[in-house]
Amino acid sequence: ELLDAEVRLMPANVPPHRAPPTATATQRVDMLRAALRGQSRLALDTRELDRSGPSYTIDTLGEFRREFGERPLLLLLGADAFAGLRSWHRWRDLFDLTHIGVINRPGVDACIPVELERAVAPRRTDDPAVIRAQPAGRVIELAVTPLEVSATRIRELLAQGRDPRYLL
């Protein structure tokens, strides 16, 4: 276990680096509330929905840093999202506020751009103790139970009237 803390799921209001989600903010919050029912270590955080305009992760992390002081923070990203980090607003400043945990998903081959790899190479660690000892600045690869699940596949099943229960 990397950190003894809760995991906050934070739907974006207007994601500036990709197309807007098909589901409305209200629908996404309702789906997350249903999915999180009975979970003790996962929490819904709607602060990005409460902002007007684009949702920038750097702003949210700044709020967390003010809220939690020097406590280590870990931003969890799928490898595909991490590979696109250079398109994020003030991406280099993220390392001043948080560690980044990169989760590899089965079936997703994320090619890390050279500029990004150069920026993160000296920050990489495979030691969770390093993450616990510092408030921010490192990148760690995280192993997860491999399940090949995609939102696209879930939508396809729903459109066909089939039950996606075990994928949710």
PDB file of C-alpha atoms in Angstrom:
ATOM      1  CA  GLU A   1       0.000   0.000   0.000  1.00  0.00           C
ATOM      2  CA  LEU A   2       1.559   3.228  -1.138  1.00  0.00           C
ATOM      3  CA  LEU A   3      -0.161   5.770   1.060  1.00  0.00           C
ATOM      4  CA  ASP A   4      -2.615   5.433   3.892  1.00  0.00           C
ATOM      5  CA  ALA A   5      -5.107   7.889   2.449  1.00  0.00           C
ATOM      6  CA  GLU A   6      -8.320   8.157   0.562  1.00  0.00           C
ATOM      7  CA  VAL A   7      -8.532   8.339  -3.193  1.00  0.00           C
ATOM      8  CA  ARG A   8     -10.579  11.220  -4.533  1.00  0.00           C
ATOM      9  CA  LEU A   9     -12.345  10.893  -7.870  1.00  0.00           C
ATOM     10  CA  MET A  10     -12.814  14.301  -9.428  1.00  0.00           C
ATOM     11  CA  PRO A  11     -14.905  14.746 -12.551  1.00  0.00           C
ATOM     12  CA  ALA A  12     -13.766  17.715 -14.649  1.00  0.00           C
ATOM     13  CA  ASN A  13     -16.159  20.500 -15.549  1.00  0.00           C
ATOM     14  CA  VAL A  14     -14.787  21.421 -18.977  1.00  0.00           C
ATOM     15  CA  PRO A  15     -11.753  19.258 -19.777  1.00  0.00           C
ATOM     16  CA  PRO A  16      -9.540  21.663 -21.750  1.00  0.00           C
ATOM     17  CA  HIS A  17      -7.321  19.019 -23.399  1.00  0.00           C
ATOM     18  CA  ARG A  18     -10.001  16.782 -24.941  1.00  0.00           C
ATOM     19  CA  ALA A  19     -13.557  16.767 -26.224  1.00  0.00           C
ATOM     20  CA  PRO A  20     -16.294  17.338 -23.626  1.00  0.00           C
ATOM     21  CA  PRO A  21     -17.746  14.156 -22.111  1.00  0.00           C
ATOM     22  CA  THR A  22     -20.991  12.796 -23.552  1.00  0.00           C
ATOM     23  CA  ALA A  23     -22.580  12.608 -20.095  1.00  0.00           C
ATOM     24  CA  THR A  24     -23.497  15.847 -18.336  1.00  0.00           C
ATOM     25  CA  ALA A  25     -21.775  16.817 -15.099  1.00  0.00           C
ATOM     26  CA  THR A  26     -24.886  15.801 -13.164  1.00  0.00           C
ATOM     27  CA  GLN A  27     -24.994  12.402 -14.862  1.00  0.00           C
ATOM     28  CA  ARG A  28     -21.285  11.802 -14.188  1.00  0.00           C
ATOM     29  CA  VAL A  29     -21.699  12.726 -10.512  1.00  0.00           C
ATOM     30  CA  ASP A  30     -24.729  10.454 -10.199  1.00  0.00           C
ATOM     31  CA  MET A  31     -22.801   7.556 -11.781  1.00  0.00           C
ATOM     32  CA  LEU A  32     -19.848   8.098  -9.475  1.00  0.00           C
ATOM     33  CA  ARG A  33     -22.093   8.302  -6.396  1.00  0.00           C
ATOM     34  CA  ALA A  34     -23.695   4.985  -7.386  1.00  0.00           C
ATOM     35  CA  ALA A  35     -20.302   3.366  -8.058  1.00  0.00           C
ATOM     36  CA  LEU A  36     -18.816   4.609  -4.787  1.00  0.00           C
ATOM     37  CA  ARG A  37     -21.658   3.451  -2.566  1.00  0.00           C
ATOM     38  CA  GLY A  38     -20.166   1.320   0.207  1.00  0.00           C
ATOM     39  CA  GLN A  39     -16.577   2.335  -0.559  1.00  0.00           C
ATOM     40  CA  SER A  40     -14.619   3.614   2.411  1.00  0.00           C
ATOM     41  CA  ARG A  41     -11.373   4.638   0.676  1.00  0.00           C
ATOM     42  CA  LEU A  42     -12.824   6.199  -2.466  1.00  0.00           C
ATOM     43  CA  ALA A  43     -14.500   9.604  -2.291  1.00  0.00           C
ATOM     44  CA  LEU A  44     -16.220  11.923  -4.739  1.00  0.00           C
ATOM     45  CA  ASP A  45     -14.787  15.452  -4.914  1.00  0.00           C
ATOM     46  CA  THR A  46     -16.815  17.886  -7.044  1.00  0.00           C
ATOM     47  CA  ARG A  47     -14.608  20.964  -6.640  1.00  0.00           C
ATOM     48  CA  GLU A  48     -13.750  21.062 -10.356  1.00  0.00           C
ATOM     49  CA  LEU A  49     -17.441  21.027 -11.251  1.00  0.00           C
ATOM     50  CA  ASP A  50     -18.026  23.964  -8.930  1.00  0.00           C
ATOM     51  CA  ARG A  51     -15.624  26.133 -10.948  1.00  0.00           C
ATOM     52  CA  SER A  52     -16.738  27.969 -14.029  1.00  0.00           C
ATOM     53  CA  GLY A  53     -14.772  27.471 -17.212  1.00  0.00           C
ATOM     54  CA  PRO A  54     -12.019  24.936 -17.879  1.00  0.00           C
ATOM     55  CA  SER A  55     -10.893  22.556 -15.139  1.00  0.00           C
ATOM     56  CA  TYR A  56      -7.139  22.717 -14.727  1.00  0.00           C
ATOM     57  CA  THR A  57      -5.519  20.041 -12.588  1.00  0.00           C
ATOM     58  CA  ILE A  58      -2.826  22.506 -11.534  1.00  0.00           C
ATOM     59  CA  ASP A  59      -5.492  24.677  -9.846  1.00  0.00           C
ATOM     60  CA  THR A  60      -6.981  21.711  -8.011  1.00  0.00           C
ATOM     61  CA  LEU A  61      -3.566  20.546  -6.837  1.00  0.00           C
ATOM     62  CA  GLY A  62      -2.806  24.070  -5.600  1.00  0.00           C
ATOM     63  CA  GLU A  63      -5.976  23.887  -3.500  1.00  0.00           C
ATOM     64  CA  PHE A  64      -4.963  20.483  -2.161  1.00  0.00           C
ATOM     65  CA  ARG A  65      -1.469  21.716  -1.307  1.00  0.00           C
ATOM     66  CA  ARG A  66      -2.949  24.620   0.672  1.00  0.00           C
ATOM     67  CA  GLU A  67      -5.397  22.224   2.347  1.00  0.00           C
ATOM     68  CA  PHE A  68      -2.926  19.443   3.208  1.00  0.00           C
ATOM     69  CA  GLY A  69       0.315  21.376   3.725  1.00  0.00           C
ATOM     70  CA  GLU A  70       3.421  19.257   3.185  1.00  0.00           C
ATOM     71  CA  ARG A  71       1.585  15.925   3.209  1.00  0.00           C
ATOM     72  CA  PRO A  72       2.551  13.810   0.172  1.00  0.00           C
ATOM     73  CA  LEU A  73       0.046  14.039  -2.676  1.00  0.00           C
ATOM     74  CA  LEU A  74      -0.169  11.506  -5.507  1.00  0.00           C
ATOM     75  CA  LEU A  75      -1.971  12.232  -8.769  1.00  0.00           C
ATOM     76  CA  LEU A  76      -3.040   8.928 -10.329  1.00  0.00           C
ATOM     77  CA  LEU A  77      -3.006   8.859 -14.125  1.00  0.00           C
ATOM     78  CA  GLY A  78      -3.450   6.123 -16.673  1.00  0.00           C
ATOM     79  CA  ALA A  79      -0.369   5.617 -18.834  1.00  0.00           C
ATOM     80  CA  ASP A  80      -2.257   7.021 -21.833  1.00  0.00           C
ATOM     81  CA  ALA A  81      -3.142  10.230 -19.955  1.00  0.00           C
ATOM     82  CA  PHE A  82       0.425  10.461 -18.657  1.00  0.00           C
ATOM     83  CA  ALA A  83       1.768  10.154 -22.222  1.00  0.00           C
ATOM     84  CA  GLY A  84      -0.286  13.251 -23.112  1.00  0.00           C
ATOM     85  CA  LEU A  85       0.833  15.262 -20.078  1.00  0.00           C
ATOM     86  CA  ARG A  86       2.617  17.879 -22.221  1.00  0.00           C
ATOM     87  CA  SER A  87      -0.786  19.103 -23.447  1.00  0.00           C
ATOM     88  CA  TRP A  88      -1.863  19.927 -19.878  1.00  0.00           C
ATOM     89  CA  HIS A  89      -1.932  23.512 -18.612  1.00  0.00           C
ATOM     90  CA  ARG A  90       1.377  24.239 -16.783  1.00  0.00           C
ATOM     91  CA  TRP A  91       2.324  20.556 -16.850  1.00  0.00           C
ATOM     92  CA  ARG A  92       5.869  21.106 -15.600  1.00  0.00           C
ATOM     93  CA  ASP A  93       4.511  22.844 -12.480  1.00  0.00           C
ATOM     94  CA  LEU A  94       2.566  19.716 -11.479  1.00  0.00           C
ATOM     95  CA  PHE A  95       5.764  18.243 -10.008  1.00  0.00           C
ATOM     96  CA  ASP A  96       5.996  21.151  -7.536  1.00  0.00           C
ATOM     97  CA  LEU A  97       2.634  20.131  -6.077  1.00  0.00           C
ATOM     98  CA  THR A  98       2.319  16.362  -6.375  1.00  0.00           C
ATOM     99  CA  HIS A  99       3.892  13.029  -7.141  1.00  0.00           C
ATOM    100  CA  ILE A 100       2.473  11.248 -10.180  1.00  0.00           C
ATOM    101  CA  GLY A 101       1.462   7.595 -10.062  1.00  0.00           C
ATOM    102  CA  VAL A 102       1.296   6.059 -13.539  1.00  0.00           C
ATOM    103  CA  ILE A 103      -1.116   3.154 -13.903  1.00  0.00           C
ATOM    104  CA  ASN A 104      -0.584   0.907 -16.893  1.00  0.00           C
ATOM    105  CA  ARG A 105      -3.795  -0.456 -18.417  1.00  0.00           C
ATOM    106  CA  PRO A 106      -3.840  -3.678 -20.391  1.00  0.00           C
ATOM    107  CA  GLY A 107      -4.231  -3.158 -24.109  1.00  0.00           C
ATOM    108  CA  VAL A 108      -3.015   0.445 -23.996  1.00  0.00           C
ATOM    109  CA  ASP A 109       0.456   0.981 -25.392  1.00  0.00           C
ATOM    110  CA  ALA A 110       1.311   4.517 -24.357  1.00  0.00           C
ATOM    111  CA  CYS A 111       4.337   5.951 -26.119  1.00  0.00           C
ATOM    112  CA  ILE A 112       6.029   8.542 -23.907  1.00  0.00           C
ATOM    113  CA  PRO A 113       7.233  11.550 -25.938  1.00  0.00           C
ATOM    114  CA  VAL A 114      10.971  12.256 -25.676  1.00  0.00           C
ATOM    115  CA  GLU A 115      10.474  15.706 -24.062  1.00  0.00           C
ATOM    116  CA  LEU A 116       8.275  14.191 -21.354  1.00  0.00           C
ATOM    117  CA  GLU A 117      10.641  11.291 -20.710  1.00  0.00           C
ATOM    118  CA  ARG A 118      13.564  13.703 -20.335  1.00  0.00           C
ATOM    119  CA  ALA A 119      11.572  15.747 -17.822  1.00  0.00           C
ATOM    120  CA  VAL A 120      10.510  12.749 -15.729  1.00  0.00           C
ATOM    121  CA  ALA A 121      13.569  10.468 -15.962  1.00  0.00           C
ATOM    122  CA  PRO A 122      15.343  12.012 -12.947  1.00  0.00           C
ATOM    123  CA  ARG A 123      12.044  11.976 -11.026  1.00  0.00           C
ATOM    124  CA  ARG A 124      11.314   8.258 -11.472  1.00  0.00           C
ATOM    125  CA  THR A 125      11.361   5.937  -8.484  1.00  0.00           C
ATOM    126  CA  ASP A 126      10.119   2.446  -7.766  1.00  0.00           C
ATOM    127  CA  ASP A 127      10.345   2.892  -3.988  1.00  0.00           C
ATOM    128  CA  PRO A 128       7.077   3.820  -2.221  1.00  0.00           C
ATOM    129  CA  ALA A 129       9.119   5.051   0.764  1.00  0.00           C
ATOM    130  CA  VAL A 130      10.477   7.855  -1.426  1.00  0.00           C
ATOM    131  CA  ILE A 131       6.906   8.931  -2.213  1.00  0.00           C
ATOM    132  CA  ARG A 132       5.931   8.852   1.471  1.00  0.00           C
ATOM    133  CA  ALA A 133       9.010  10.866   2.482  1.00  0.00           C
ATOM    134  CA  GLN A 134       8.501  13.858   0.154  1.00  0.00           C
ATOM    135  CA  PRO A 135       5.454  16.029  -0.532  1.00  0.00           C
ATOM    136  CA  ALA A 136       5.855  16.071  -4.342  1.00  0.00           C
ATOM    137  CA  GLY A 137       8.134  15.751  -7.335  1.00  0.00           C
ATOM    138  CA  ARG A 138       8.477  12.046  -8.121  1.00  0.00           C
ATOM    139  CA  VAL A 139       6.958   9.636 -10.668  1.00  0.00           C
ATOM    140  CA  ILE A 140       6.192   6.030  -9.787  1.00  0.00           C
ATOM    141  CA  GLU A 141       4.763   3.221 -11.920  1.00  0.00           C
ATOM    142  CA  LEU A 142       1.932   1.439 -10.122  1.00  0.00           C
ATOM    143  CA  ALA A 143       0.941  -2.159 -10.636  1.00  0.00           C
ATOM    144  CA  VAL A 144      -2.784  -2.863 -10.787  1.00  0.00           C
ATOM    145  CA  THR A 145      -4.799  -5.995 -11.322  1.00  0.00           C
ATOM    146  CA  PRO A 146      -5.040  -6.207 -15.108  1.00  0.00           C
ATOM    147  CA  LEU A 147      -8.625  -5.923 -16.307  1.00  0.00           C
ATOM    148  CA  GLU A 148      -9.306  -4.999 -19.888  1.00  0.00           C
ATOM    149  CA  VAL A 149     -12.142  -2.537 -19.376  1.00  0.00           C
ATOM    150  CA  SER A 150     -12.911   0.450 -21.541  1.00  0.00           C
ATOM    151  CA  ALA A 151     -15.625   3.065 -21.366  1.00  0.00           C
ATOM    152  CA  THR A 152     -16.180   2.569 -25.096  1.00  0.00           C
ATOM    153  CA  ARG A 153     -16.919  -1.140 -24.569  1.00  0.00           C
ATOM    154  CA  ILE A 154     -19.314  -0.378 -21.700  1.00  0.00           C
ATOM    155  CA  ARG A 155     -21.208   2.110 -23.900  1.00  0.00           C
ATOM    156  CA  GLU A 156     -21.400  -0.480 -26.686  1.00  0.00           C
ATOM    157  CA  LEU A 157     -22.884  -3.066 -24.299  1.00  0.00           C
ATOM    158  CA  LEU A 158     -25.431  -0.574 -22.985  1.00  0.00           C
ATOM    159  CA  ALA A 159     -26.426   0.419 -26.545  1.00  0.00           C
ATOM    160  CA  GLN A 160     -26.983  -3.271 -27.321  1.00  0.00           C
ATOM    161  CA  GLY A 161     -29.160  -3.681 -24.209  1.00  0.00           C
ATOM    162  CA  ARG A 162     -26.569  -5.971 -22.612  1.00  0.00           C
ATOM    163  CA  ASP A 163     -25.500  -5.896 -18.944  1.00  0.00           C
ATOM    164  CA  PRO A 164     -22.061  -4.357 -18.270  1.00  0.00           C
ATOM    165  CA  ARG A 165     -22.340  -5.096 -14.517  1.00  0.00           C
ATOM    166  CA  TYR A 166     -18.990  -6.862 -14.087  1.00  0.00           C
ATOM    167  CA  LEU A 167     -17.137  -4.149 -15.971  1.00  0.00           C
ATOM    168  CA  LEU A 168     -18.315  -1.393 -13.629  1.00  0.00           C
TER     169      LEU A 168
END
